[in-house]
Amino acid sequence: MAAPEDKLPITRWRLILGSGGEERLAEYAGGAIPLTEEERIMDQALAAIYDDTGGESASSGSSGGSSRRGAGSGRSAPVLAKWLGDVRSLFAEDTVSIIQNDAMERKGWKQLLFEPELLATVKPDIQMVGTLMTLKGKIPEKTKDTARLLVKAVVDELVRRMENDIRRAVTGALNRRKHTPLPSLSGIDWKRTIRRNLKHYDRSRGILVPEKFYYFDRARRSKEWTVILDIDQSGSMADSVIWASVVGSIFASIPALSTRVVVFDTEVVDLTEACANDPVDMLFGIQLGGGTDIHKSVRYCEQFVEEPKKTLFILISDLLEGGSQAGLIRRMREMRESGVRTLCLLALSDSGKPYYDEQVARQFARDGTPCFACTPAMLPALVEGALKGADLGELAKNLNA
């Protein structure tokens, strides 16, 4: 038998390899590898998804009698609910998300999420929201309320993570206060007052006697900038669409910004109102999948550019253009040349590792539109840099380094 101190690693290998690796591990350990009751339940939960060698399947609700595990036709909602409960109680939160989403992809259990009792037991995360978005047209009425609560839980968490940083970035970039003739001791612009009154310096007394004071205007003009989010809703962009809807709702709540939110596949849909009211409504208004016509969407967004030098255009796309690639490149170049600050986010997700058209991305960059493989944590710095007029190409190099 293995030495006591070796039991934990061997047990872990047994859980990782499943029953298929038990014989080899037993040879190495010099005997059978006993599992505690908790480890046995954990092993069954993992085997239901990853072990194709036989045993109890969470979807079949039976034990034995089958050489391979699979979704099969004998799905059992009560057994799956128990499996979900076991997974949530036995594994760390991050691991639960991975196992849960593997279950959806490997075993075809997506349809079972249409049962409200099951959906209520699922751990809400961004991947699960993406799954629901791809299937939302098939969700029955009895499950829609539960699905919306799950989506709302994820959206609320993303807003919590992003809101303060984005607001701080925007207000920091736009806090260039104008001057006012109205006197206010706390609002004195000392730097300008001193500079403009240097000629009144009294050398004999060694003091400056200002003839005129200058004050900051504390009232901030609303809608100083227009921000346009143009979001690719092709299937590969699911995480980006979710993050972008959250970002759009945050932008829409900032008085200094006039925000437009547009989504597209081969058609273009303006979701500005839905985003401003509730990002969850916006997500339920999106249909992931289909073709892609980026050129068409950029042409649509051009109508919202009233002051080019006060407009930030953010394209969120993998740049896999199904429409006019030459037209897209030309329009982006012309928009940039008109004074609009343009940038392209190739992904807006925690991984920040998208698949995209490198040729189009390189041409965008040559024309002055930097392209970022962007994680949400990077976005506030990008927005602040764009609003301040920073060199986004240089910023892109630094952030992607």
Short mmCIF file of C-alpha atoms in Angstrom, two decimals:
data_model
loop_
_atom_site.label_atom_id
_atom_site.label_comp_id
_atom_site.label_asym_id
_atom_site.label_seq_id
_atom_site.Cartn_x
_atom_site.Cartn_y
_atom_site.Cartn_z
CA MET A 1 0.00 0.00 0.00
CA ALA A 2 1.03 3.60 -0.50
CA ALA A 3 2.42 5.42 2.49
CA PRO A 4 -0.17 7.50 4.38
CA GLU A 5 1.38 10.74 3.22
CA ASP A 6 0.90 9.63 -0.39
CA LYS A 7 -2.81 8.96 -0.04
CA LEU A 8 -3.98 12.47 -0.89
CA PRO A 9 -2.10 12.75 -4.24
CA ILE A 10 -3.12 9.22 -5.22
CA THR A 11 -6.73 9.96 -4.36
CA ARG A 12 -6.61 13.09 -6.43
CA TRP A 13 -5.25 11.15 -9.38
CA ARG A 14 -8.02 8.60 -8.90
CA LEU A 15 -10.63 11.40 -9.06
CA ILE A 16 -8.95 12.98 -12.08
CA LEU A 17 -8.55 9.76 -14.09
CA GLY A 18 -11.85 8.17 -13.06
CA SER A 19 -12.50 4.46 -12.82
CA GLY A 20 -10.67 3.91 -16.10
CA GLY A 21 -7.37 4.69 -14.42
CA GLU A 22 -8.08 2.81 -11.21
CA GLU A 23 -6.25 -0.39 -12.19
CA ARG A 24 -3.03 1.39 -13.18
CA LEU A 25 -3.11 3.51 -10.03
CA ALA A 26 -3.66 0.40 -7.91
CA GLU A 27 -0.51 -1.15 -9.41
CA TYR A 28 1.44 2.00 -8.58
CA ALA A 29 -0.01 2.27 -5.06
CA GLY A 30 0.36 -1.45 -4.34
CA GLY A 31 -3.33 -1.99 -3.77
CA ALA A 32 -6.85 -0.62 -4.11
CA ILE A 33 -7.35 3.07 -3.49
CA PRO A 34 -10.14 3.56 -0.94
CA LEU A 35 -12.39 6.59 -1.27
CA THR A 36 -14.28 8.27 1.52
CA GLU A 37 -18.05 8.67 1.16
CA GLU A 38 -17.58 12.29 0.12
CA GLU A 39 -14.90 11.33 -2.42
CA ARG A 40 -17.16 8.58 -3.78
CA ILE A 41 -19.96 11.10 -4.39
CA MET A 42 -17.45 13.48 -5.94
CA ASP A 43 -16.20 10.67 -8.19
CA GLN A 44 -19.73 9.90 -9.37
CA ALA A 45 -20.40 13.57 -10.10
CA LEU A 46 -17.23 13.83 -12.20
CA ALA A 47 -17.83 10.47 -13.88
CA ALA A 48 -21.25 11.61 -15.07
CA ILE A 49 -19.51 14.21 -17.25
CA TYR A 50 -16.00 12.98 -17.94
CA ASP A 51 -15.96 9.20 -17.53
CA ASP A 52 -17.17 7.15 -20.51
CA THR A 53 -16.33 3.80 -18.95
CA GLY A 54 -19.63 3.03 -17.27
CA GLY A 55 -21.41 3.52 -13.98
CA GLU A 56 -24.14 5.83 -12.79
CA SER A 57 -25.06 8.71 -15.10
CA ALA A 58 -26.64 11.85 -13.76
CA SER A 59 -28.78 12.05 -16.84
CA SER A 60 -29.86 8.43 -17.03
CA GLY A 61 -30.75 8.01 -13.39
CA SER A 62 -29.62 4.36 -13.41
CA SER A 63 -26.46 2.43 -12.55
CA GLY A 64 -24.63 -0.10 -14.65
CA GLY A 65 -25.97 -1.73 -17.81
CA SER A 66 -24.15 0.64 -20.18
CA SER A 67 -20.59 0.70 -21.42
CA ARG A 68 -20.65 4.43 -22.17
CA ARG A 69 -22.11 7.44 -20.46
CA GLY A 70 -24.20 9.94 -22.35
CA ALA A 71 -27.28 12.12 -22.27
CA GLY A 72 -29.36 9.31 -23.74
CA SER A 73 -33.12 9.41 -24.00
CA GLY A 74 -33.90 8.47 -20.40
CA ARG A 75 -33.07 11.84 -18.83
CA SER A 76 -34.19 12.30 -15.26
CA ALA A 77 -34.67 15.84 -13.99
CA PRO A 78 -34.66 14.81 -10.29
CA VAL A 79 -31.34 12.98 -10.69
CA LEU A 80 -29.80 15.93 -12.53
CA ALA A 81 -30.99 18.25 -9.77
CA LYS A 82 -29.22 16.01 -7.23
CA TRP A 83 -26.08 16.04 -9.40
CA LEU A 84 -26.11 19.84 -9.54
CA GLY A 85 -26.51 19.96 -5.76
CA ASP A 86 -23.61 17.54 -5.24
CA VAL A 87 -21.34 19.55 -7.53
CA ARG A 88 -22.14 22.84 -5.79
CA SER A 89 -21.57 21.38 -2.33
CA LEU A 90 -18.34 19.47 -3.07
CA PHE A 91 -16.32 21.70 -5.39
CA ALA A 92 -14.91 25.22 -5.28
CA GLU A 93 -16.94 27.97 -6.93
CA ASP A 94 -14.68 28.34 -9.98
CA THR A 95 -14.61 24.59 -10.48
CA VAL A 96 -18.42 24.42 -10.30
CA SER A 97 -18.66 26.80 -13.28
CA ILE A 98 -16.29 24.65 -15.35
CA ILE A 99 -18.03 21.36 -14.54
CA GLN A 100 -21.48 22.86 -15.02
CA ASN A 101 -20.65 24.23 -18.47
CA ASP A 102 -18.89 21.03 -19.51
CA ALA A 103 -22.11 19.21 -18.64
CA MET A 104 -24.03 21.45 -21.01
CA GLU A 105 -21.55 20.98 -23.86
CA ARG A 106 -20.49 17.34 -23.43
CA LYS A 107 -23.77 15.73 -22.42
CA GLY A 108 -26.36 17.83 -24.20
CA TRP A 109 -28.24 18.69 -21.01
CA LYS A 110 -29.15 22.20 -22.18
CA GLN A 111 -32.81 21.34 -22.65
CA LEU A 112 -33.05 20.28 -19.01
CA LEU A 113 -32.30 23.88 -18.03
CA PHE A 114 -35.74 24.73 -19.31
CA GLU A 115 -37.18 23.24 -16.13
CA PRO A 116 -37.49 26.10 -13.60
CA GLU A 117 -36.68 23.80 -10.66
CA LEU A 118 -33.39 22.82 -12.29
CA LEU A 119 -32.52 26.29 -13.48
CA ALA A 120 -32.93 27.55 -9.92
CA THR A 121 -30.17 25.17 -8.78
CA VAL A 122 -27.65 26.29 -11.43
CA LYS A 123 -24.78 28.54 -10.35
CA PRO A 124 -25.21 31.75 -12.36
CA ASP A 125 -22.11 32.69 -14.37
CA ILE A 126 -21.36 34.42 -17.63
CA GLN A 127 -20.97 31.18 -19.59
CA MET A 128 -24.38 30.01 -18.44
CA VAL A 129 -25.91 33.32 -19.48
CA GLY A 130 -24.31 32.84 -22.90
CA THR A 131 -25.90 29.38 -23.12
CA LEU A 132 -29.31 30.78 -22.19
CA MET A 133 -28.94 33.54 -24.76
CA THR A 134 -28.30 31.05 -27.54
CA LEU A 135 -31.37 29.03 -26.49
CA LYS A 136 -33.70 31.77 -25.30
CA GLY A 137 -35.99 31.48 -28.29
CA LYS A 138 -36.81 27.94 -27.14
CA ILE A 139 -37.26 28.65 -23.42
CA PRO A 140 -40.85 27.85 -22.40
CA GLU A 141 -42.94 30.46 -20.60
CA LYS A 142 -42.76 28.61 -17.27
CA THR A 143 -38.98 29.00 -17.19
CA LYS A 144 -38.55 32.56 -18.47
CA ASP A 145 -38.90 34.23 -15.07
CA THR A 146 -36.29 31.92 -13.55
CA ALA A 147 -33.96 32.47 -16.52
CA ARG A 148 -34.33 36.23 -16.16
CA LEU A 149 -33.45 36.04 -12.45
CA LEU A 150 -30.33 34.03 -13.27
CA VAL A 151 -29.28 36.54 -15.95
CA LYS A 152 -29.99 39.45 -13.60
CA ALA A 153 -27.78 37.92 -10.90
CA VAL A 154 -24.86 37.76 -13.34
CA VAL A 155 -25.50 41.25 -14.73
CA ASP A 156 -25.69 42.75 -11.24
CA GLU A 157 -22.35 41.16 -10.36
CA LEU A 158 -20.71 42.46 -13.55
CA VAL A 159 -22.08 45.96 -12.89
CA ARG A 160 -20.68 45.80 -9.37
CA ARG A 161 -17.27 44.85 -10.74
CA MET A 162 -17.18 47.51 -13.46
CA GLU A 163 -19.25 50.54 -12.46
CA ASN A 164 -16.90 52.37 -10.11
CA ASP A 165 -13.85 51.97 -12.36
CA ILE A 166 -15.67 53.14 -15.49
CA ARG A 167 -17.31 56.11 -13.74
CA ARG A 168 -13.96 57.10 -12.25
CA ALA A 169 -12.28 56.87 -15.66
CA VAL A 170 -14.95 58.94 -17.41
CA THR A 171 -15.25 61.64 -14.77
CA GLY A 172 -11.48 61.82 -14.43
CA ALA A 173 -11.09 62.35 -18.17
CA LEU A 174 -13.86 64.95 -18.44
CA ASN A 175 -13.19 66.86 -15.22
CA ARG A 176 -11.74 69.85 -17.06
CA ARG A 177 -13.89 72.41 -15.39
CA LYS A 178 -14.73 75.67 -17.16
CA HIS A 179 -14.43 79.05 -15.50
CA THR A 180 -17.24 81.21 -14.18
CA PRO A 181 -17.54 84.84 -13.00
CA LEU A 182 -19.48 83.71 -9.92
CA PRO A 183 -17.23 84.06 -6.83
CA SER A 184 -16.57 81.03 -4.66
CA LEU A 185 -13.65 80.78 -2.21
CA SER A 186 -13.47 77.01 -2.52
CA GLY A 187 -13.72 77.30 -6.31
CA ILE A 188 -10.81 79.69 -6.90
CA ASP A 189 -8.50 78.66 -9.73
CA TRP A 190 -5.33 79.66 -7.93
CA LYS A 191 -2.97 78.77 -10.76
CA ARG A 192 -4.76 80.94 -13.32
CA THR A 193 -5.41 83.74 -10.81
CA ILE A 194 -1.71 83.97 -9.92
CA ARG A 195 -0.55 83.77 -13.54
CA ARG A 196 -2.93 86.48 -14.73
CA ASN A 197 -2.06 88.84 -11.82
CA LEU A 198 1.74 88.61 -11.78
CA LYS A 199 1.95 92.18 -13.05
CA HIS A 200 0.29 93.31 -9.81
CA TYR A 201 3.04 91.90 -7.62
CA ASP A 202 4.03 94.45 -4.92
CA ARG A 203 7.81 94.13 -4.59
CA SER A 204 8.04 96.45 -1.57
CA ARG A 205 5.66 94.34 0.48
CA GLY A 206 6.55 91.04 -1.18
CA ILE A 207 2.92 90.12 -1.87
CA LEU A 208 0.68 89.62 -4.87
CA VAL A 209 -2.39 91.86 -4.95
CA PRO A 210 -4.79 90.27 -7.42
CA GLU A 211 -6.91 92.64 -9.45
CA LYS A 212 -9.18 89.83 -10.62
CA PHE A 213 -9.95 86.34 -9.33
CA TYR A 214 -10.81 83.36 -11.54
CA TYR A 215 -13.19 80.62 -10.40
CA PHE A 216 -13.94 77.12 -11.57
CA ASP A 217 -17.46 76.45 -12.75
CA ARG A 218 -18.76 73.54 -10.69
CA ALA A 219 -21.71 72.95 -12.98
CA ARG A 220 -20.81 70.28 -15.49
CA ARG A 221 -22.33 70.46 -18.95
CA SER A 222 -24.34 67.32 -19.66
CA LYS A 223 -23.75 65.12 -22.70
CA GLU A 224 -20.23 66.36 -23.36
CA TRP A 225 -19.35 63.22 -25.34
CA THR A 226 -21.14 60.73 -27.55
CA VAL A 227 -20.12 57.10 -27.05
CA ILE A 228 -21.24 54.58 -29.67
CA LEU A 229 -20.98 50.86 -28.89
CA ASP A 230 -21.30 48.73 -32.04
CA ILE A 231 -21.53 45.09 -30.95
CA ASP A 232 -21.12 41.96 -33.08
CA GLN A 233 -23.70 39.41 -31.93
CA SER A 234 -22.33 36.42 -33.82
CA GLY A 235 -22.23 33.22 -31.76
CA SER A 236 -18.50 33.41 -31.02
CA MET A 237 -18.97 36.80 -29.34
CA ALA A 238 -21.34 35.65 -26.56
CA ASP A 239 -19.18 36.73 -23.60
CA SER A 240 -18.35 40.04 -25.29
CA VAL A 241 -22.02 40.80 -25.90
CA ILE A 242 -22.83 40.23 -22.23
CA TRP A 243 -19.99 42.44 -21.00
CA ALA A 244 -20.79 45.09 -23.62
CA SER A 245 -24.43 45.32 -22.56
CA VAL A 246 -23.29 45.93 -18.99
CA VAL A 247 -20.76 48.56 -20.11
CA GLY A 248 -23.42 50.21 -22.26
CA SER A 249 -25.82 50.48 -19.35
CA ILE A 250 -23.08 52.05 -17.20
CA PHE A 251 -22.21 54.54 -19.94
CA ALA A 252 -25.90 55.37 -20.36
CA SER A 253 -26.17 56.25 -16.67
CA ILE A 254 -23.34 58.83 -16.81
CA PRO A 255 -24.79 62.33 -17.43
CA ALA A 256 -21.73 63.55 -19.34
CA LEU A 257 -22.18 60.86 -22.01
CA SER A 258 -24.75 60.40 -24.74
CA THR A 259 -24.61 56.65 -25.32
CA ARG A 260 -25.80 54.64 -28.32
CA VAL A 261 -25.82 50.84 -28.22
CA VAL A 262 -26.15 48.98 -31.53
CA VAL A 263 -25.93 45.24 -32.18
CA PHE A 264 -25.62 43.49 -35.51
CA ASP A 265 -25.32 40.26 -37.42
CA THR A 266 -26.51 40.64 -41.02
CA GLU A 267 -29.13 43.06 -39.68
CA VAL A 268 -28.67 46.06 -37.42
CA VAL A 269 -30.71 46.63 -34.24
CA ASP A 270 -30.57 49.74 -32.07
CA LEU A 271 -30.90 48.69 -28.43
CA THR A 272 -30.09 52.05 -26.87
CA GLU A 273 -33.42 52.39 -25.07
CA ALA A 274 -33.39 48.81 -23.79
CA CYS A 275 -29.83 49.20 -22.54
CA ALA A 276 -30.57 52.46 -20.75
CA ASN A 277 -33.61 50.97 -19.02
CA ASP A 278 -32.25 47.54 -18.12
CA PRO A 279 -29.24 45.60 -19.48
CA VAL A 280 -31.15 42.38 -18.85
CA ASP A 281 -33.83 43.57 -21.28
CA MET A 282 -31.09 44.29 -23.76
CA LEU A 283 -29.66 40.78 -23.45
CA PHE A 284 -33.07 39.25 -24.04
CA GLY A 285 -33.33 41.43 -27.14
CA ILE A 286 -30.17 39.94 -28.63
CA GLN A 287 -30.16 36.89 -30.89
CA LEU A 288 -26.73 35.27 -31.00
CA GLY A 289 -25.61 33.55 -34.18
CA GLY A 290 -26.10 34.09 -37.89
CA GLY A 291 -23.91 35.89 -40.41
CA THR A 292 -22.02 39.15 -39.96
CA ASP A 293 -22.20 42.47 -41.85
CA ILE A 294 -19.96 44.86 -39.92
CA HIS A 295 -19.85 47.40 -42.76
CA LYS A 296 -23.63 47.77 -42.63
CA SER A 297 -23.59 48.46 -38.89
CA VAL A 298 -20.78 51.03 -39.09
CA ARG A 299 -22.70 52.84 -41.85
CA TYR A 300 -25.78 52.87 -39.58
CA CYS A 301 -23.79 54.25 -36.63
CA GLU A 302 -22.39 57.16 -38.65
CA GLN A 303 -25.70 59.03 -38.29
CA PHE A 304 -25.04 59.50 -34.56
CA VAL A 305 -21.76 61.35 -35.11
CA GLU A 306 -22.64 65.02 -34.64
CA GLU A 307 -19.36 66.35 -33.23
CA PRO A 308 -16.61 64.04 -34.48
CA LYS A 309 -14.02 65.35 -32.04
CA LYS A 310 -16.40 64.66 -29.17
CA THR A 311 -17.33 61.13 -30.28
CA LEU A 312 -15.88 57.79 -29.18
CA PHE A 313 -16.74 54.84 -31.44
CA ILE A 314 -16.11 51.37 -29.98
CA LEU A 315 -16.48 48.40 -32.32
CA ILE A 316 -16.67 45.05 -30.52
CA SER A 317 -16.17 42.32 -33.11
CA ASP A 318 -14.00 39.43 -34.29
CA LEU A 319 -13.82 41.28 -37.66
CA LEU A 320 -14.90 38.18 -39.60
CA GLU A 321 -16.73 40.29 -42.16
CA GLY A 322 -19.43 38.68 -44.29
CA GLY A 323 -20.30 41.94 -46.02
CA SER A 324 -18.02 44.42 -47.76
CA GLN A 325 -14.56 44.19 -46.19
CA ALA A 326 -13.21 47.00 -48.37
CA GLY A 327 -16.21 49.18 -47.49
CA LEU A 328 -15.73 48.49 -43.78
CA ILE A 329 -12.05 49.46 -43.86
CA ARG A 330 -12.82 52.62 -45.84
CA ARG A 331 -15.61 53.75 -43.50
CA MET A 332 -13.51 53.18 -40.39
CA ARG A 333 -10.65 55.14 -41.95
CA GLU A 334 -12.94 58.03 -42.91
CA MET A 335 -14.52 58.08 -39.46
CA ARG A 336 -11.10 58.27 -37.88
CA GLU A 337 -9.94 61.00 -40.27
CA SER A 338 -13.03 63.08 -39.45
CA GLY A 339 -11.86 63.33 -35.83
CA VAL A 340 -13.81 60.47 -34.22
CA ARG A 341 -11.79 58.50 -31.69
CA THR A 342 -12.17 54.91 -32.81
CA LEU A 343 -11.07 51.64 -31.25
CA CYS A 344 -11.86 47.99 -31.84
CA LEU A 345 -12.22 45.43 -29.08
CA LEU A 346 -11.58 41.99 -30.53
CA ALA A 347 -12.97 40.46 -27.35
CA LEU A 348 -14.43 41.79 -24.13
CA SER A 349 -14.11 38.78 -21.88
CA ASP A 350 -12.12 37.49 -18.93
CA SER A 351 -9.89 35.45 -21.26
CA GLY A 352 -9.24 38.27 -23.73
CA LYS A 353 -8.05 35.70 -26.30
CA PRO A 354 -10.33 35.96 -29.31
CA TYR A 355 -10.25 34.39 -32.73
CA TYR A 356 -10.35 37.23 -35.26
CA ASP A 357 -9.41 38.33 -38.78
CA GLU A 358 -5.79 39.43 -38.39
CA GLN A 359 -5.63 41.08 -41.82
CA VAL A 360 -8.52 43.44 -41.07
CA ALA A 361 -7.15 44.16 -37.59
CA ARG A 362 -3.75 45.10 -39.03
CA GLN A 363 -5.37 47.40 -41.61
CA PHE A 364 -7.44 49.08 -38.90
CA ALA A 365 -4.28 49.66 -36.87
CA ARG A 366 -2.45 51.14 -39.88
CA ASP A 367 -5.38 53.52 -40.40
CA GLY A 368 -5.31 54.69 -36.78
CA THR A 369 -7.89 52.41 -35.13
CA PRO A 370 -6.07 50.31 -32.52
CA CYS A 371 -7.37 46.79 -31.97
CA PHE A 372 -7.26 45.26 -28.49
CA ALA A 373 -7.62 41.73 -27.20
CA CYS A 374 -9.29 43.30 -24.20
CA THR A 375 -10.30 41.99 -20.80
CA PRO A 376 -12.95 43.98 -18.89
CA ALA A 377 -10.32 45.14 -16.40
CA MET A 378 -8.50 46.96 -19.22
CA LEU A 379 -11.56 48.85 -20.47
CA PRO A 380 -11.59 51.80 -18.01
CA ALA A 381 -8.00 52.70 -18.93
CA LEU A 382 -8.88 52.52 -22.63
CA VAL A 383 -11.94 54.73 -22.24
CA GLU A 384 -10.08 57.27 -20.14
CA GLY A 385 -7.21 57.35 -22.62
CA ALA A 386 -9.59 57.83 -25.55
CA LEU A 387 -11.49 60.68 -23.87
CA LYS A 388 -8.24 62.40 -22.88
CA GLY A 389 -6.88 62.16 -26.41
CA ALA A 390 -4.04 59.80 -25.51
CA ASP A 391 -2.17 57.85 -28.19
CA LEU A 392 -4.35 54.72 -28.23
CA GLY A 393 -1.89 52.89 -30.45
CA GLU A 394 0.81 53.28 -27.82
CA LEU A 395 -1.68 52.47 -25.07
CA ALA A 396 -2.64 49.32 -26.96
CA LYS A 397 1.00 48.20 -27.05
CA ASN A 398 1.40 48.79 -23.32
CA LEU A 399 -1.83 47.03 -22.34
CA ASN A 400 -1.27 44.08 -24.66
CA ALA A 401 2.37 43.68 -23.64
#
